[in-house]
Amino acid sequence: MYKKILLTGINGQVGHALKQAFSKEALFSGVVIGLDRAQLDLTNHDQIRDAVRTLQPDLIINPAAYTAVDKAEAEHELAYAINATAPQVLAEEAAKIGAGLIHFSTDYVYSGAKSGAYTEEDETEPLSVYGKSKLAGEDAIRVVGLPHLIFRTSWVYGAYGRNFLKTILRLAAERDELRIVADQIGAPTSSKSIAEAILSVLSRLNGGLPIEASGTYHLVNAGKTSWHGFAIAIVEEYARLQVAHGWHPLKVTPANIRAITTQEYPTPAARPANSCLDCTQLARDFSVSLPDWRNALIAELQALDAN
Ligand SMILES: NC(=O)c1ccc[n+]([C@@H]2O[C@H](COP(=O)([O-])OP(=O)(O)OC[C@H]3O[C@@H](n4cnc5c(N)ncnc54)[C@H](OP(=O)(O)O)[C@@H]3O)[C@@H](O)[C@H]2O)c1
């Protein structure tokens, strides 16, 4: 196993979940140096170089990212500095010291026009500045040519952080009716599922990331739904757990969650209608598959008390 891991963005959903997963993993005997934005600002590329040179990790895991999808349309330079140039600098510095890099990307690298689930070989065609900046980050890492793994995930949420689950629970407590987009399909993916999968991948690698193992993988919870289906599931599962946990009741019932179209909910950034990602390659190469999205949702709801 790795001795020293540099983990970025520890206050983000995936960064936080990874930090927690490493701290609970009895088989991991190394050190995780987790840095937040104040300790490592990815817009400061000299700071990135200094951090890697000083800390000398043997693996860098980079879940930090500019994730404000709609704001990115107006903050092109900032999105690219964090999502494209920072991963490139991390990769260059990692290559110099013989370290590997694990990086995260997104379903938004695809257009969503395909009818079935996307495989890693499918053509990328991001619709938004965010998606383009994430794809530029992927490409930059591949050009550096160091041992790396890039995991494309989708619709990330969890008990910790700001996300769709938290927004729906807040709105469902305040309002009698919700209107949620039903014509975008994908896999809600919990931050905990992602972190557990990454630890499983690392254990399969048995302590090293050889250059031959480098690649880009889809990594999402199993199954699919729409944002509307996800919202209904959140309200249904919350209601089932509510009394036992002593949580406040919700105003909204599943029947009062109305399905609307993307056209009825315009946003600055266009989003893929089909975000489904095929994870066959992850299962084939690492024997890792993520739980069904609804089971992962129940686990995150049960973790709400601790967050
Ligand atoms: N969220 C999604 O639905 C989603 C979907 C597909 C793929 N992804 C990808 O999955 C990965 C993890 O996403 P996530 O959901 O964990 O994102 P997140 O919760 O938004 O966290 C992103 C983290 O990046 C940090 N960050 C932002 N700007 C930074 C900077 N200049 N320097 C250092 N850190 C900075 C943030 O710091 P602060 O805490 O200080 O703000 C935050 O901790 C990302 O690569 C993302 O692109 C996410």
XYZ file of C-alpha atoms and ligand atoms in Angstrom:
355
model
C 0.000 0.000 0.000
C 0.991 3.608 -0.497
C 3.011 5.234 2.284
C 2.153 8.869 1.690
C -0.956 10.113 -0.083
C -1.598 13.768 -0.830
C -5.377 14.377 -0.883
C -6.766 17.701 -2.140
C -10.143 19.356 -1.487
C -10.895 17.637 1.838
C -13.890 19.895 2.495
C -15.594 18.779 -0.701
C -18.011 15.851 -0.871
C -15.605 13.298 -2.335
C -12.533 14.680 -0.535
C -14.311 14.449 2.816
C -15.573 10.919 2.100
C -12.101 9.796 1.036
C -10.536 11.247 4.177
C -13.087 9.378 6.300
C -12.676 6.132 4.360
C -8.881 6.147 4.736
C -9.154 6.841 8.472
C -11.448 3.802 8.883
C -9.462 1.457 6.628
C -7.564 -0.894 8.920
C -5.478 -2.277 6.041
C -4.121 1.168 5.147
C -0.939 1.799 7.113
C 0.254 4.924 5.295
C -0.267 8.628 5.933
C -2.909 10.735 4.209
C -2.020 14.404 4.051
C -5.376 16.037 3.435
C -5.336 19.680 2.357
C -8.224 22.098 2.050
C -8.422 25.121 -0.222
C -6.730 27.388 2.353
C -3.755 25.020 2.557
C -3.532 24.281 -1.154
C -5.214 26.714 -3.522
C -5.395 25.113 -6.943
C -5.500 28.518 -8.657
C -1.975 29.075 -7.320
C 0.083 26.824 -9.534
C 3.387 27.689 -7.790
C 1.817 26.617 -4.511
C 0.897 23.264 -6.087
C 4.513 22.751 -7.229
C 5.860 23.668 -3.778
C 3.399 21.364 -1.986
C 4.256 18.318 -4.101
C 8.017 18.981 -3.935
C 7.928 19.487 -0.158
C 5.566 16.660 0.746
C 6.940 14.082 -1.724
C 3.802 11.881 -1.800
C 3.857 8.587 -3.675
C 0.221 9.080 -4.721
C -1.849 12.233 -5.282
C -5.648 12.021 -5.163
C -7.356 15.111 -6.561
C -11.098 15.415 -5.879
C -10.849 19.239 -5.612
C -12.508 20.968 -8.530
C -14.453 23.996 -9.665
C -17.943 22.430 -9.559
C -20.251 25.457 -9.924
C -21.614 24.266 -13.288
C -23.783 27.311 -14.046
C -21.365 29.938 -12.698
C -18.625 28.433 -14.875
C -20.369 29.819 -17.964
C -19.319 33.293 -16.741
C -16.075 32.223 -14.997
C -14.313 30.470 -17.825
C -10.777 31.362 -16.705
C -11.280 30.322 -13.097
C -12.903 27.026 -14.115
C -9.995 26.230 -16.440
C -7.354 27.251 -13.859
C -8.786 24.780 -11.324
C -10.130 22.017 -13.578
C -7.562 21.994 -16.381
C -4.266 23.692 -15.468
C -4.150 22.540 -11.817
C -4.476 18.814 -12.727
C -1.800 19.345 -15.389
C 0.592 20.866 -12.817
C -0.223 18.113 -10.311
C 0.516 15.527 -13.012
C 3.779 17.194 -14.060
C 5.008 17.399 -10.478
C 3.895 13.853 -9.694
C 5.754 12.606 -12.778
C 8.956 14.316 -11.612
C 8.962 12.463 -8.288
C 7.622 9.134 -9.588
C 4.201 9.508 -7.934
C 0.856 8.387 -9.367
C -2.277 10.509 -9.762
C -5.921 9.678 -9.187
C -8.231 12.316 -10.635
C -11.999 12.751 -10.963
C -14.045 13.811 -13.942
C -17.661 13.968 -14.955
C -20.552 12.740 -17.075
C -20.687 16.332 -18.388
C -17.842 15.493 -20.805
C -20.572 13.831 -22.925
C -23.318 15.517 -24.931
C -26.044 13.161 -23.685
C -27.319 12.527 -27.216
C -26.524 8.787 -27.134
C -29.508 6.508 -26.520
C -27.756 3.896 -24.315
C -25.180 4.169 -21.521
C -21.857 5.786 -22.436
C -18.695 3.679 -22.460
C -15.239 5.160 -21.972
C -14.608 4.757 -25.719
C -17.539 6.965 -26.703
C -16.841 10.360 -28.168
C -16.731 13.244 -25.697
C -18.628 16.398 -26.562
C -19.151 18.619 -23.522
C -22.029 21.085 -23.705
C -20.831 23.452 -20.970
C -17.735 25.396 -19.893
C -17.554 23.164 -16.806
C -17.618 19.999 -18.948
C -15.033 21.432 -21.338
C -12.729 22.460 -18.477
C -12.975 18.977 -16.918
C -12.211 17.336 -20.262
C -9.212 19.651 -20.691
C -7.969 18.467 -17.269
C -8.314 14.821 -18.305
C -6.468 15.448 -21.572
C -3.651 17.320 -19.819
C -3.076 14.402 -17.440
C -3.009 11.918 -20.315
C -0.468 14.071 -22.181
C 1.897 14.145 -19.180
C 1.844 10.359 -19.382
C 2.402 9.502 -15.719
C 0.752 6.534 -13.979
C -2.791 7.795 -13.509
C -6.413 6.837 -13.091
C -9.248 9.179 -14.066
C -12.693 8.334 -12.737
C -15.732 9.898 -14.383
C -18.617 10.015 -11.963
C -22.068 11.657 -11.959
C -24.710 13.387 -9.815
C -22.603 13.320 -6.621
C -24.451 13.792 -3.336
C -24.210 12.731 0.285
C -24.998 13.442 3.904
C -22.024 15.806 3.936
C -21.786 18.868 1.719
C -24.130 20.889 -0.444
C -25.954 18.803 -3.003
C -29.301 17.723 -4.487
C -30.210 15.500 -1.505
C -29.798 18.378 0.936
C -31.641 20.818 -1.326
C -34.612 18.481 -1.772
C -34.859 17.818 1.976
C -34.798 21.550 2.674
C -37.390 22.420 0.010
C -39.577 19.427 0.904
C -39.802 20.706 4.486
C -40.775 24.218 3.337
C -43.114 23.675 0.375
C -46.264 21.726 -0.510
C -45.172 21.068 -4.065
C -41.879 20.630 -5.925
C -41.253 20.770 -9.661
C -38.262 18.664 -10.728
C -36.717 17.942 -14.124
C -37.677 14.489 -15.395
C -36.009 14.369 -18.812
C -32.385 14.106 -17.644
C -31.421 10.511 -16.853
C -28.375 9.368 -14.897
C -27.073 7.672 -11.782
C -27.077 9.560 -8.496
C -23.744 8.576 -6.934
C -23.004 8.893 -3.248
C -19.690 10.310 -2.088
C -19.362 7.315 0.260
C -19.762 4.839 -2.628
C -17.087 6.699 -4.576
C -14.642 6.689 -1.653
C -15.200 3.005 -0.928
C -14.699 2.146 -4.591
C -11.430 4.094 -4.727
C -10.112 2.232 -1.679
C -11.105 -1.060 -3.318
C -9.283 -0.074 -6.514
C -6.189 0.804 -4.471
C -6.293 -2.518 -2.671
C -6.564 -4.350 -6.027
C -3.499 -2.433 -7.226
C -1.637 -3.916 -4.297
C 0.503 -0.951 -3.357
C 1.446 0.505 -6.708
C -0.023 2.124 -9.804
C 2.016 0.876 -12.759
C 1.938 2.972 -15.914
C 0.235 0.055 -17.728
C -2.701 0.264 -15.301
C -3.343 3.906 -16.284
C -6.721 4.662 -17.746
C -10.069 6.411 -17.661
C -12.988 4.682 -15.952
C -16.648 5.308 -15.326
C -17.500 5.041 -11.626
C -21.147 5.531 -10.680
C -23.759 3.823 -8.538
C -25.668 1.055 -10.353
C -29.047 1.730 -11.943
C -30.497 4.935 -13.321
C -33.234 7.444 -12.708
C -34.184 11.045 -13.483
C -33.755 14.014 -11.129
C -37.524 13.723 -10.626
C -37.211 10.007 -9.746
C -34.324 10.812 -7.423
C -36.346 13.502 -5.637
C -39.279 11.100 -5.135
C -36.926 8.419 -3.780
C -35.388 10.930 -1.351
C -38.813 11.881 0.023
C -40.011 8.253 0.175
C -36.901 6.922 1.917
C -36.740 9.892 4.298
C -40.384 9.276 5.277
C -39.621 5.610 6.011
C -36.690 6.527 8.303
C -38.144 9.714 9.781
C -39.900 8.413 12.902
C -37.117 6.023 13.958
C -34.550 8.850 13.666
C -36.734 11.490 15.284
C -36.479 13.728 12.190
C -38.993 16.488 11.427
C -41.732 15.503 8.948
C -41.736 16.796 5.377
C -44.553 18.906 3.908
C -44.283 17.397 0.444
C -45.606 13.959 -0.461
C -44.186 12.004 -3.424
C -47.445 12.637 -5.321
C -46.806 16.390 -5.084
C -43.417 16.211 -6.772
C -44.270 17.285 -10.306
C -42.273 16.210 -13.349
C -41.123 19.092 -15.546
C -38.935 19.317 -18.643
C -35.450 20.807 -18.936
C -37.047 23.534 -21.075
C -39.271 24.502 -18.168
C -36.226 24.912 -15.898
C -33.687 26.894 -17.945
C -30.136 27.105 -16.578
C -27.074 29.016 -17.871
C -25.212 25.725 -18.561
C -26.697 23.026 -20.795
C -26.720 19.551 -19.272
C -26.677 16.144 -20.986
C -30.135 14.537 -21.279
C -28.507 11.125 -20.951
C -25.816 10.898 -18.261
C -25.803 7.108 -17.967
C -22.260 5.727 -17.670
C -21.440 2.073 -18.299
C -19.088 0.780 -15.557
C -18.213 -2.579 -17.180
C -14.537 -1.626 -17.497
C -14.190 -0.869 -13.784
C -15.699 -4.268 -12.940
C -13.543 -6.047 -15.527
C -10.175 -4.473 -14.578
C -10.596 -4.036 -10.805
C -13.522 -6.304 -9.846
C -15.157 -3.217 -8.340
C -18.838 -2.381 -8.749
C -20.829 0.202 -6.863
C -24.132 -0.511 -5.087
C -27.512 0.337 -6.557
C -28.208 4.083 -6.308
C -31.290 3.607 -4.116
C -29.404 1.522 -1.533
C -26.635 4.124 -1.534
C -29.289 6.803 -0.935
C -30.618 4.946 2.121
C -27.074 4.718 3.514
C -26.540 8.473 3.039
C -29.883 9.293 4.675
C -28.919 7.138 7.645
C -25.668 9.111 7.897
C -27.517 12.449 8.101
C -27.471 12.429 11.913
C -23.677 12.365 11.948
C -23.355 15.382 9.607
N -20.736 17.209 -7.610
C -21.133 16.494 -8.669
O -22.328 16.288 -8.907
C -20.117 15.862 -9.589
C -20.593 15.143 -10.702
C -19.653 14.558 -11.547
C -18.301 14.682 -11.287
N -17.881 15.410 -10.213
C -16.441 15.537 -9.987
O -16.144 14.801 -8.816
C -15.076 15.449 -8.123
C -15.475 15.712 -6.697
O -16.589 16.601 -6.698
P -17.363 16.982 -5.367
O -18.787 16.701 -5.604
O -16.665 16.407 -4.177
O -17.170 18.566 -5.397
P -17.448 19.630 -4.243
O -18.230 19.012 -3.137
O -17.949 20.837 -4.926
O -15.995 19.900 -3.682
C -15.031 20.517 -4.461
C -13.897 20.889 -3.548
O -12.928 21.588 -4.343
C -12.485 22.650 -3.572
N -11.949 23.743 -4.373
C -12.624 24.601 -5.192
N -11.786 25.518 -5.667
C -10.564 25.245 -5.150
C -9.301 25.834 -5.253
N -9.095 26.940 -5.983
N -8.270 25.281 -4.578
C -8.449 24.201 -3.815
N -9.622 23.585 -3.662
C -10.678 24.116 -4.322
C -13.671 23.151 -2.780
O -13.201 23.905 -1.696
P -14.184 24.660 -0.673
O -14.742 23.561 0.205
O -13.285 25.593 0.039
O -15.221 25.320 -1.512
C -14.310 21.832 -2.403
O -13.784 21.361 -1.187
C -14.733 16.688 -8.947
O -13.690 16.386 -9.824
C -15.992 16.940 -9.738
O -15.697 17.639 -10.950
C -18.764 15.982 -9.344
